[in-house]
Amino acid sequence: MSGNSTAHSPRSLDEAYEILSHTAAKVIAGGTDLMVLMNARQLDAEEFLDIWRIDELRGIADEGDALRIGALATYTDLIRSPIIQKYAPALVAASRMVGAVQIQNRGTLGGNIVNASPAGDSLPVLAAYDAELEIGSRRGLRRLDFNQFYTGYRRTALEADELVVSVRVPKLKADERDFFCKVGTRRAQAISKTVMAVKAKTENEILEWIRVGVGSVAPTVVRAYKTESLLAGRAITADLVEQARQSISLEVSPITDLRSTEHYRRRVTGNVLARFLREVIDSDGAGI
Amino acid sequence: MKIEFEINNTRREVDSPPMRRLLDVLREDLRLTGTKEGCGEGECGACSVIVNGEVINSCLVPVCQTAGASITTVEGLAKDGRLDPLQQAFLECGGAQCGICTPGMLIAARALLDINSQPTRDEIKEAIAGNLCRCTGYVKIIDAIEKAALDP
């Protein structure tokens, strides 16, 4: 399966950009998605660009209002990072739900993004956080809102000669909160039936604003913009929780596949959002 | 492609296509057949080995990414003719039946104890969540890891 394949393993981004500018090499990072396809002989590629040793793609840095996360940060790196724990807790929660330790040690945030699965566990968090991607090529660097990155099922705005270099996520502020919930068959190793991340600013029981990212319920990870608008500026009451549950159930567009059914996904996505809203009420002491 | 690494504290060199799985290089080129292939897709953990201190699935790692690495397989656990405390505890607790998952379980447990010498039962469960066993029901495996931690 891999007998005739070749691989470039550059140590610098410039070398990697150069290789991408004149070959059709398939990029491999931690390999946790790509190698599965290769083992199943479903990967039509013989030339690879192995970016695992490019140190410029590693590291997690505090840049004031935001955190800059290198594309090669593994889930284990994210789980162990004190600044991710403090300023992006939903990203830690998501990373802990990816596969199991073996996958968390190799799978990368950049790989999750570029693999473009609608079920990628970290992606609803990046959607809810309004993350920004730094994308590089020999032509230079550009920035793109994460929420504009996916153009269709497994399709992205990445050009053939480009790499995702880093991800910027705004730090969670003291008056904001986040939330992550993945629903799967079991806690470890399962691919989600529905997965949601939320970031919101609340004061007492008033939701100033809310951003909801959901996965496994549409061709790409999506934001629930309609439901967000319904909730913005409102006091959370039992009635509003029911409206939100209904709204997001109708807003998502899931399919029935081997992991779950359309009906289950609509219903449980609504329930998960309701759970978040009730948590806000409980923690703000308003009661319902 | 010539690739040099350290396996079980011994320097080795292999000549292999770069995208070949580390699993195949271990089993076929180096005859280290203690590492098993179960699913070949990162679900079962039977092929777990430790690379630079971290447990990984060797079926998902191309060998070119291990150049210069330090690798521990199940063959490297026993030292100077003495079993690793984990191996001894698996024996005493009956932590193995058919044995296919055992090398991966031992490796995942070793990786845990190397960074957390006194894990809770929940931490043990989390550390082996990526390793499937279809015989024991896990209780004896968890007992064995707990015993090895208490009595190293």
Short mmCIF file of C-alpha atoms in Angstrom, two decimals:
data_model
loop_
_atom_site.label_atom_id
_atom_site.label_comp_id
_atom_site.label_asym_id
_atom_site.label_seq_id
_atom_site.Cartn_x
_atom_site.Cartn_y
_atom_site.Cartn_z
CA MET A 1 0.00 0.00 0.00
CA SER A 2 2.90 2.37 0.60
CA GLY A 3 5.72 0.61 -1.20
CA ASN A 4 6.10 3.09 -4.06
CA SER A 5 5.28 6.22 -2.16
CA THR A 6 7.71 9.04 -1.54
CA ALA A 7 7.73 11.59 1.23
CA HIS A 8 9.32 14.98 1.71
CA SER A 9 10.10 15.77 5.35
CA PRO A 10 11.23 19.41 5.42
CA ARG A 11 12.29 21.15 8.62
CA SER A 12 11.16 24.65 7.62
CA LEU A 13 7.96 26.25 6.35
CA ASP A 14 9.77 27.83 3.41
CA GLU A 15 10.88 24.41 2.20
CA ALA A 16 7.35 23.08 2.65
CA TYR A 17 5.84 26.00 0.66
CA GLU A 18 8.39 25.39 -2.09
CA ILE A 19 7.45 21.70 -2.34
CA LEU A 20 3.72 22.55 -2.42
CA SER A 21 4.27 25.15 -5.13
CA HIS A 22 5.41 22.57 -7.68
CA THR A 23 4.06 19.19 -6.59
CA ALA A 24 0.70 17.69 -5.76
CA ALA A 25 2.07 16.15 -2.56
CA LYS A 26 -0.54 15.16 0.02
CA VAL A 27 0.13 16.85 3.34
CA ILE A 28 0.42 14.60 6.38
CA ALA A 29 0.63 15.88 9.96
CA GLY A 30 -0.12 13.45 12.82
CA GLY A 31 -1.62 10.91 10.42
CA THR A 32 -4.59 9.91 12.56
CA ASP A 33 -7.08 10.45 9.74
CA LEU A 34 -4.85 10.04 6.67
CA MET A 35 -3.24 6.76 7.72
CA VAL A 36 -6.66 5.22 8.31
CA LEU A 37 -7.55 5.97 4.69
CA MET A 38 -4.18 4.72 3.50
CA ASN A 39 -4.53 1.46 5.44
CA ALA A 40 -7.96 0.97 3.85
CA ARG A 41 -6.45 1.71 0.40
CA GLN A 42 -8.80 4.65 0.01
CA LEU A 43 -6.11 7.26 -0.44
CA ASP A 44 -5.09 8.04 -3.97
CA ALA A 45 -1.68 9.60 -3.36
CA GLU A 46 1.90 8.50 -3.83
CA GLU A 47 3.77 11.67 -2.95
CA PHE A 48 3.53 13.07 0.57
CA LEU A 49 4.60 16.21 2.36
CA ASP A 50 5.32 15.24 5.95
CA ILE A 51 5.11 18.44 8.03
CA TRP A 52 5.57 16.73 11.42
CA ARG A 53 9.09 18.13 11.95
CA ILE A 54 8.40 21.77 11.11
CA ASP A 55 8.92 23.41 14.49
CA GLU A 56 7.51 26.73 13.22
CA LEU A 57 4.11 25.02 13.22
CA ARG A 58 4.29 24.15 16.93
CA GLY A 59 3.77 26.18 20.06
CA ILE A 60 0.91 27.89 21.85
CA ALA A 61 1.44 31.58 22.59
CA ASP A 62 -0.39 34.27 24.54
CA GLU A 63 -0.79 37.30 22.30
CA GLY A 64 -2.72 39.55 24.66
CA ASP A 65 -6.37 39.37 23.61
CA ALA A 66 -5.93 36.10 21.75
CA LEU A 67 -4.07 32.81 21.84
CA ARG A 68 -2.04 31.72 18.82
CA ILE A 69 -2.05 27.96 18.43
CA GLY A 70 0.41 26.37 16.00
CA ALA A 71 -1.29 24.05 13.50
CA LEU A 72 0.75 21.08 14.77
CA ALA A 73 -0.43 21.47 18.37
CA THR A 74 -1.67 18.03 19.37
CA TYR A 75 -4.76 17.45 21.49
CA THR A 76 -2.39 16.45 24.31
CA ASP A 77 -0.56 19.79 23.90
CA LEU A 78 -3.92 21.60 24.17
CA ILE A 79 -5.05 19.56 27.20
CA ARG A 80 -1.77 20.25 29.04
CA SER A 81 -1.42 23.94 28.15
CA PRO A 82 -2.11 26.20 31.16
CA ILE A 83 -3.17 29.11 28.91
CA ILE A 84 -5.58 26.95 26.91
CA GLN A 85 -7.02 25.61 30.17
CA LYS A 86 -7.52 29.16 31.44
CA TYR A 87 -8.61 31.02 28.31
CA ALA A 88 -10.12 28.36 26.04
CA PRO A 89 -11.56 25.70 28.35
CA ALA A 90 -14.01 24.32 25.76
CA LEU A 91 -11.02 23.46 23.57
CA VAL A 92 -9.61 21.35 26.41
CA ALA A 93 -12.98 19.67 26.88
CA ALA A 94 -13.16 18.89 23.16
CA SER A 95 -9.57 17.61 23.02
CA ARG A 96 -10.24 15.23 25.90
CA MET A 97 -13.12 13.71 23.90
CA VAL A 98 -11.03 13.01 20.79
CA GLY A 99 -10.34 9.28 20.34
CA ALA A 100 -8.20 8.18 23.28
CA VAL A 101 -4.68 8.96 24.50
CA GLN A 102 -2.99 7.38 21.46
CA ILE A 103 -4.94 9.65 19.11
CA GLN A 104 -4.64 12.71 21.35
CA ASN A 105 -0.85 12.32 21.27
CA ARG A 106 -0.70 12.44 17.46
CA GLY A 107 -3.80 14.20 16.17
CA THR A 108 -3.34 17.92 15.58
CA LEU A 109 -5.64 20.94 15.61
CA GLY A 110 -4.52 21.89 12.10
CA GLY A 111 -5.18 18.35 10.90
CA ASN A 112 -8.68 18.40 12.36
CA ILE A 113 -9.36 21.67 10.53
CA VAL A 114 -7.99 20.65 7.13
CA ASN A 115 -9.46 17.14 7.24
CA ALA A 116 -12.79 18.99 7.10
CA SER A 117 -14.95 16.29 8.60
CA PRO A 118 -18.39 17.58 9.66
CA ALA A 119 -17.77 15.55 12.85
CA GLY A 120 -14.38 17.04 13.80
CA ASP A 121 -14.53 17.43 17.59
CA SER A 122 -12.54 20.65 17.86
CA LEU A 123 -14.36 22.43 15.03
CA PRO A 124 -17.58 23.52 16.82
CA VAL A 125 -15.34 25.16 19.42
CA LEU A 126 -13.42 27.12 16.77
CA ALA A 127 -16.77 28.10 15.20
CA ALA A 128 -18.22 29.31 18.52
CA TYR A 129 -14.97 31.11 19.39
CA ASP A 130 -14.94 32.98 16.05
CA ALA A 131 -11.40 31.68 15.50
CA GLU A 132 -9.19 33.03 12.76
CA LEU A 133 -6.87 30.95 10.61
CA GLU A 134 -3.44 31.98 9.43
CA ILE A 135 -2.81 30.40 6.05
CA GLY A 136 0.57 30.40 4.34
CA SER A 137 2.11 29.65 0.98
CA ARG A 138 5.07 30.81 -1.06
CA ARG A 139 2.86 33.75 -2.03
CA GLY A 140 2.71 34.93 1.59
CA LEU A 141 0.41 34.77 4.61
CA ARG A 142 -3.30 35.48 4.70
CA ARG A 143 -5.92 35.41 7.41
CA LEU A 144 -9.36 33.90 7.10
CA ASP A 145 -12.26 33.64 9.53
CA PHE A 146 -12.67 30.02 10.52
CA ASN A 147 -16.40 30.37 9.87
CA GLN A 148 -15.66 31.06 6.19
CA PHE A 149 -13.22 28.18 5.76
CA TYR A 150 -15.62 25.41 4.75
CA THR A 151 -17.21 25.76 1.33
CA GLY A 152 -19.09 22.46 1.25
CA TYR A 153 -18.93 18.85 2.36
CA ARG A 154 -15.22 18.16 2.91
CA ARG A 155 -14.38 21.25 0.86
CA THR A 156 -12.30 24.13 2.15
CA ALA A 157 -11.04 27.52 1.03
CA LEU A 158 -7.46 26.22 1.13
CA GLU A 159 -5.61 26.49 -2.19
CA ALA A 160 -3.48 23.55 -3.36
CA ASP A 161 -0.21 25.30 -2.46
CA GLU A 162 -1.33 26.49 0.99
CA LEU A 163 -0.91 25.24 4.55
CA VAL A 164 -2.85 26.20 7.67
CA VAL A 165 -0.10 27.65 9.85
CA SER A 166 -1.88 28.66 13.04
CA VAL A 167 -5.22 29.32 14.67
CA ARG A 168 -6.06 32.44 16.68
CA VAL A 169 -8.75 32.19 19.30
CA PRO A 170 -9.88 35.20 21.35
CA LYS A 171 -9.34 34.61 25.06
CA LEU A 172 -12.40 33.88 27.14
CA LYS A 173 -13.09 36.98 29.24
CA ALA A 174 -14.17 36.96 32.88
CA ASP A 175 -17.78 37.83 31.98
CA GLU A 176 -18.01 35.23 29.21
CA ARG A 177 -18.58 31.50 29.44
CA ASP A 178 -18.14 28.54 27.14
CA PHE A 179 -19.56 25.04 26.90
CA PHE A 180 -18.80 21.82 25.04
CA CYS A 181 -20.84 18.65 24.70
CA LYS A 182 -20.24 15.65 22.47
CA VAL A 183 -22.83 12.92 22.17
CA GLY A 184 -21.50 9.58 20.95
CA THR A 185 -21.97 5.88 21.54
CA ARG A 186 -19.26 5.86 24.19
CA ARG A 187 -16.97 8.44 25.70
CA ALA A 188 -13.74 7.26 24.07
CA GLN A 189 -13.08 6.49 20.40
CA ALA A 190 -16.63 7.25 19.21
CA ILE A 191 -17.39 9.66 16.38
CA SER A 192 -20.11 12.07 17.42
CA LYS A 193 -23.80 11.83 16.66
CA THR A 194 -24.01 15.52 17.48
CA VAL A 195 -21.40 17.82 19.00
CA MET A 196 -21.87 21.40 20.22
CA ALA A 197 -19.77 24.24 21.54
CA VAL A 198 -21.09 27.55 22.85
CA LYS A 199 -19.57 30.86 23.80
CA ALA A 200 -21.78 33.47 25.40
CA LYS A 201 -21.82 36.62 27.43
CA THR A 202 -24.36 36.56 30.20
CA GLU A 203 -25.29 38.96 32.91
CA ASN A 204 -27.56 37.56 35.56
CA GLU A 205 -29.99 35.58 33.45
CA ILE A 206 -29.76 37.89 30.42
CA LEU A 207 -27.89 36.53 27.40
CA GLU A 208 -26.12 39.51 25.89
CA TRP A 209 -24.93 37.39 22.96
CA ILE A 210 -24.41 33.73 22.19
CA ARG A 211 -22.50 31.82 19.51
CA VAL A 212 -23.35 28.20 18.89
CA GLY A 213 -21.18 25.86 16.78
CA VAL A 214 -22.51 22.40 15.92
CA GLY A 215 -21.03 19.35 14.23
CA SER A 216 -22.34 16.10 12.71
CA VAL A 217 -25.65 17.77 11.87
CA ALA A 218 -24.88 19.35 8.48
CA PRO A 219 -22.43 18.86 5.58
CA THR A 220 -19.90 21.00 7.47
CA VAL A 221 -19.55 22.20 11.02
CA VAL A 222 -21.97 25.16 11.20
CA ARG A 223 -23.00 28.09 13.34
CA ALA A 224 -26.63 28.22 14.44
CA TYR A 225 -27.05 31.88 13.48
CA LYS A 226 -30.87 31.93 13.54
CA THR A 227 -31.02 30.46 17.01
CA GLU A 228 -28.29 32.82 18.15
CA SER A 229 -30.40 35.80 17.01
CA LEU A 230 -33.46 34.42 18.74
CA LEU A 231 -31.55 34.30 22.02
CA ALA A 232 -29.50 37.50 21.87
CA GLY A 233 -30.50 40.12 24.42
CA ARG A 234 -33.18 37.95 26.01
CA ALA A 235 -33.71 36.85 29.58
CA ILE A 236 -33.51 33.07 29.83
CA THR A 237 -36.87 31.76 30.92
CA ALA A 238 -38.34 28.28 30.71
CA ASP A 239 -40.28 29.46 27.68
CA LEU A 240 -37.16 30.76 25.93
CA VAL A 241 -35.33 27.48 26.57
CA GLU A 242 -38.18 25.67 24.79
CA GLN A 243 -38.09 28.14 21.87
CA ALA A 244 -34.33 27.68 21.54
CA ARG A 245 -34.66 23.90 21.65
CA GLN A 246 -37.21 24.02 18.83
CA SER A 247 -35.30 26.59 16.85
CA ILE A 248 -31.99 24.78 16.68
CA SER A 249 -33.69 21.44 16.02
CA LEU A 250 -35.17 22.97 12.88
CA GLU A 251 -32.11 25.00 11.95
CA VAL A 252 -29.67 22.08 11.62
CA SER A 253 -29.82 19.77 8.60
CA PRO A 254 -28.70 16.32 9.73
CA ILE A 255 -28.90 13.07 7.81
CA THR A 256 -29.49 9.50 8.90
CA ASP A 257 -26.31 7.45 8.67
CA LEU A 258 -24.75 4.49 10.46
CA ARG A 259 -24.05 6.53 13.58
CA SER A 260 -27.48 8.02 14.15
CA THR A 261 -30.75 9.16 12.64
CA GLU A 262 -31.90 12.57 11.46
CA HIS A 263 -34.65 12.60 14.08
CA TYR A 264 -32.32 11.74 16.96
CA ARG A 265 -29.78 14.34 15.88
CA ARG A 266 -32.37 17.15 15.65
CA ARG A 267 -33.87 16.28 19.01
CA VAL A 268 -30.62 15.78 20.91
CA THR A 269 -29.02 18.91 19.43
CA GLY A 270 -32.00 20.82 20.88
CA ASN A 271 -31.60 19.08 24.21
CA VAL A 272 -27.91 19.90 24.40
CA LEU A 273 -28.55 23.60 23.81
CA ALA A 274 -31.31 23.48 26.44
CA ARG A 275 -28.82 21.91 28.85
CA PHE A 276 -26.42 24.81 28.34
CA LEU A 277 -29.15 27.39 28.88
CA ARG A 278 -30.30 25.68 32.07
CA GLU A 279 -26.71 25.63 33.31
CA VAL A 280 -26.60 29.40 32.83
CA ILE A 281 -29.77 29.79 34.86
CA ASP A 282 -28.55 27.44 37.58
CA SER A 283 -25.18 29.14 37.89
CA ASP A 284 -26.69 32.62 37.85
CA GLY A 285 -29.09 31.57 40.56
CA ALA A 286 -32.29 32.59 38.80
CA GLY A 287 -33.95 29.17 38.88
CA ILE A 288 -36.51 27.98 36.38
CA MET B 1 14.96 5.51 2.73
CA LYS B 2 17.37 4.79 5.59
CA ILE B 3 15.88 5.54 8.99
CA GLU B 4 17.72 5.38 12.28
CA PHE B 5 16.06 5.21 15.66
CA GLU B 6 16.46 3.74 19.09
CA ILE B 7 14.29 0.74 19.89
CA ASN B 8 14.22 -0.65 23.41
CA ASN B 9 17.47 1.20 24.16
CA THR B 10 19.28 -0.22 21.13
CA ARG B 11 20.18 1.84 18.07
CA ARG B 12 18.73 0.31 14.90
CA GLU B 13 18.70 1.29 11.26
CA VAL B 14 16.12 0.21 8.72
CA ASP B 15 15.79 0.75 4.99
CA SER B 16 12.12 1.22 4.21
CA PRO B 17 9.70 3.15 2.03
CA PRO B 18 8.96 6.32 4.05
CA MET B 19 5.18 5.90 4.30
CA ARG B 20 5.28 2.32 5.54
CA ARG B 21 3.58 1.89 8.90
CA LEU B 22 5.84 1.78 11.93
CA LEU B 23 3.85 -1.36 12.88
CA ASP B 24 5.03 -3.21 9.76
CA VAL B 25 8.64 -2.13 10.18
CA LEU B 26 8.59 -3.39 13.77
CA ARG B 27 7.01 -6.73 12.95
CA GLU B 28 8.48 -7.52 9.54
CA ASP B 29 11.89 -5.83 9.44
CA LEU B 30 12.83 -5.97 13.11
CA ARG B 31 10.91 -9.16 13.99
CA LEU B 32 9.44 -7.47 17.05
CA THR B 33 6.16 -9.35 16.75
CA GLY B 34 5.00 -8.59 20.29
CA THR B 35 3.26 -5.53 18.85
CA LYS B 36 -0.02 -6.75 17.34
CA GLU B 37 -2.27 -5.53 14.57
CA GLY B 38 -5.94 -5.50 15.50
CA CYS B 39 -8.07 -3.09 13.52
CA GLY B 40 -5.50 -1.14 11.50
CA GLU B 41 -7.48 2.07 12.00
CA GLY B 42 -6.57 3.41 15.42
CA GLU B 43 -9.60 2.03 17.25
CA CYS B 44 -8.27 -0.98 19.20
CA GLY B 45 -4.84 -0.03 20.55
CA ALA B 46 -3.29 -3.49 20.02
CA CYS B 47 -0.41 -1.88 18.11
CA SER B 48 0.40 0.68 20.85
CA VAL B 49 4.06 1.55 21.32
CA ILE B 50 5.75 4.41 23.17
CA VAL B 51 7.47 6.99 20.96
CA ASN B 52 9.47 9.69 22.75
CA GLY B 53 7.55 9.06 25.96
CA GLU B 54 4.06 9.11 24.43
CA VAL B 55 1.84 6.15 23.63
CA ILE B 56 0.74 6.05 19.97
CA ASN B 57 -0.89 3.62 17.56
CA SER B 58 1.92 2.25 15.38
CA CYS B 59 -0.59 1.46 12.60
CA LEU B 60 -1.17 5.20 12.14
CA VAL B 61 2.43 6.41 12.10
CA PRO B 62 4.51 6.35 8.91
CA VAL B 63 8.01 5.20 9.69
CA CYS B 64 9.57 8.38 8.24
CA GLN B 65 8.08 10.31 11.18
CA THR B 66 10.06 8.21 13.67
CA ALA B 67 13.58 9.02 12.42
CA GLY B 68 15.71 9.75 15.46
CA ALA B 69 12.96 8.73 17.88
CA SER B 70 13.22 6.62 20.99
CA ILE B 71 10.71 3.76 20.80
CA THR B 72 9.61 1.25 23.43
CA THR B 73 7.73 -1.90 22.44
CA VAL B 74 6.45 -4.65 24.71
CA GLU B 75 9.75 -6.49 24.19
CA GLY B 76 11.51 -3.61 25.94
CA LEU B 77 9.53 -3.75 29.18
CA ALA B 78 11.35 -6.62 30.92
CA LYS B 79 14.84 -5.59 32.06
CA ASP B 80 17.78 -7.89 32.86
CA GLY B 81 15.58 -10.96 32.73
CA ARG B 82 13.05 -9.49 35.16
CA LEU B 83 9.49 -8.72 34.17
CA ASP B 84 8.23 -5.17 34.36
CA PRO B 85 6.05 -4.80 37.51
CA LEU B 86 3.09 -4.40 35.15
CA GLN B 87 3.79 -7.72 33.46
CA GLN B 88 4.14 -9.40 36.86
CA ALA B 89 0.86 -7.86 38.04
CA PHE B 90 -0.98 -8.91 34.85
CA LEU B 91 0.20 -12.47 35.55
CA GLU B 92 -0.85 -12.41 39.17
CA CYS B 93 -4.22 -10.72 38.59
CA GLY B 94 -5.16 -12.74 35.52
CA GLY B 95 -5.13 -9.61 33.39
CA ALA B 96 -4.84 -11.55 30.13
CA GLN B 97 -6.89 -14.21 28.39
CA CYS B 98 -6.38 -14.56 24.65
CA GLY B 99 -3.47 -12.12 24.83
CA ILE B 100 -3.98 -10.10 21.65
CA CYS B 101 -4.67 -6.84 23.50
CA THR B 102 -2.08 -7.49 26.22
CA PRO B 103 1.02 -5.88 24.65
CA GLY B 104 -0.98 -2.73 23.89
CA MET B 105 -2.52 -2.71 27.37
CA LEU B 106 0.92 -3.07 28.98
CA ILE B 107 2.34 -0.27 26.82
CA ALA B 108 -0.59 2.10 27.49
CA ALA B 109 -0.30 1.34 31.21
CA ARG B 110 3.48 1.86 31.16
CA ALA B 111 3.01 5.26 29.47
CA LEU B 112 0.54 6.19 32.22
CA LEU B 113 2.72 5.07 35.13
CA ASP B 114 5.74 6.85 33.65
CA ILE B 115 3.97 10.21 34.04
CA ASN B 116 1.61 9.36 36.93
CA SER B 117 2.96 6.76 39.34
CA GLN B 118 -0.14 6.72 41.56
CA PRO B 119 -3.15 6.92 39.22
CA THR B 120 -6.74 6.69 40.40
CA ARG B 121 -8.95 3.96 38.99
CA ASP B 122 -10.62 6.56 36.77
CA GLU B 123 -7.26 7.72 35.46
CA ILE B 124 -6.37 4.10 34.67
CA LYS B 125 -9.64 3.69 32.78
CA GLU B 126 -8.98 6.85 30.79
CA ALA B 127 -5.42 5.72 29.98
CA ILE B 128 -6.61 2.41 28.51
CA ALA B 129 -9.80 3.77 26.91
CA GLY B 130 -8.10 3.39 23.52
CA ASN B 131 -7.31 -0.29 24.10
CA LEU B 132 -10.03 -2.83 23.45
CA CYS B 133 -10.16 -6.19 25.23
CA ARG B 134 -12.89 -8.64 24.26
CA CYS B 135 -12.13 -11.28 26.94
CA THR B 136 -11.55 -10.00 30.44
CA GLY B 137 -14.16 -7.31 30.90
CA TYR B 138 -11.28 -4.98 31.92
CA VAL B 139 -11.69 -5.39 35.68
CA LYS B 140 -8.66 -7.65 36.08
CA ILE B 141 -6.60 -5.44 33.78
CA ILE B 142 -7.44 -2.38 35.86
CA ASP B 143 -6.72 -4.37 39.04
CA ALA B 144 -3.32 -5.34 37.63
CA ILE B 145 -2.37 -1.77 36.73
CA GLU B 146 -3.49 -0.61 40.16
CA LYS B 147 -1.40 -3.35 41.79
CA ALA B 148 1.68 -2.48 39.75
CA ALA B 149 1.34 1.16 40.78
CA LEU B 150 1.01 0.30 44.48
CA ASP B 151 3.75 -2.32 44.43
CA PRO B 152 6.29 -1.32 41.77
#
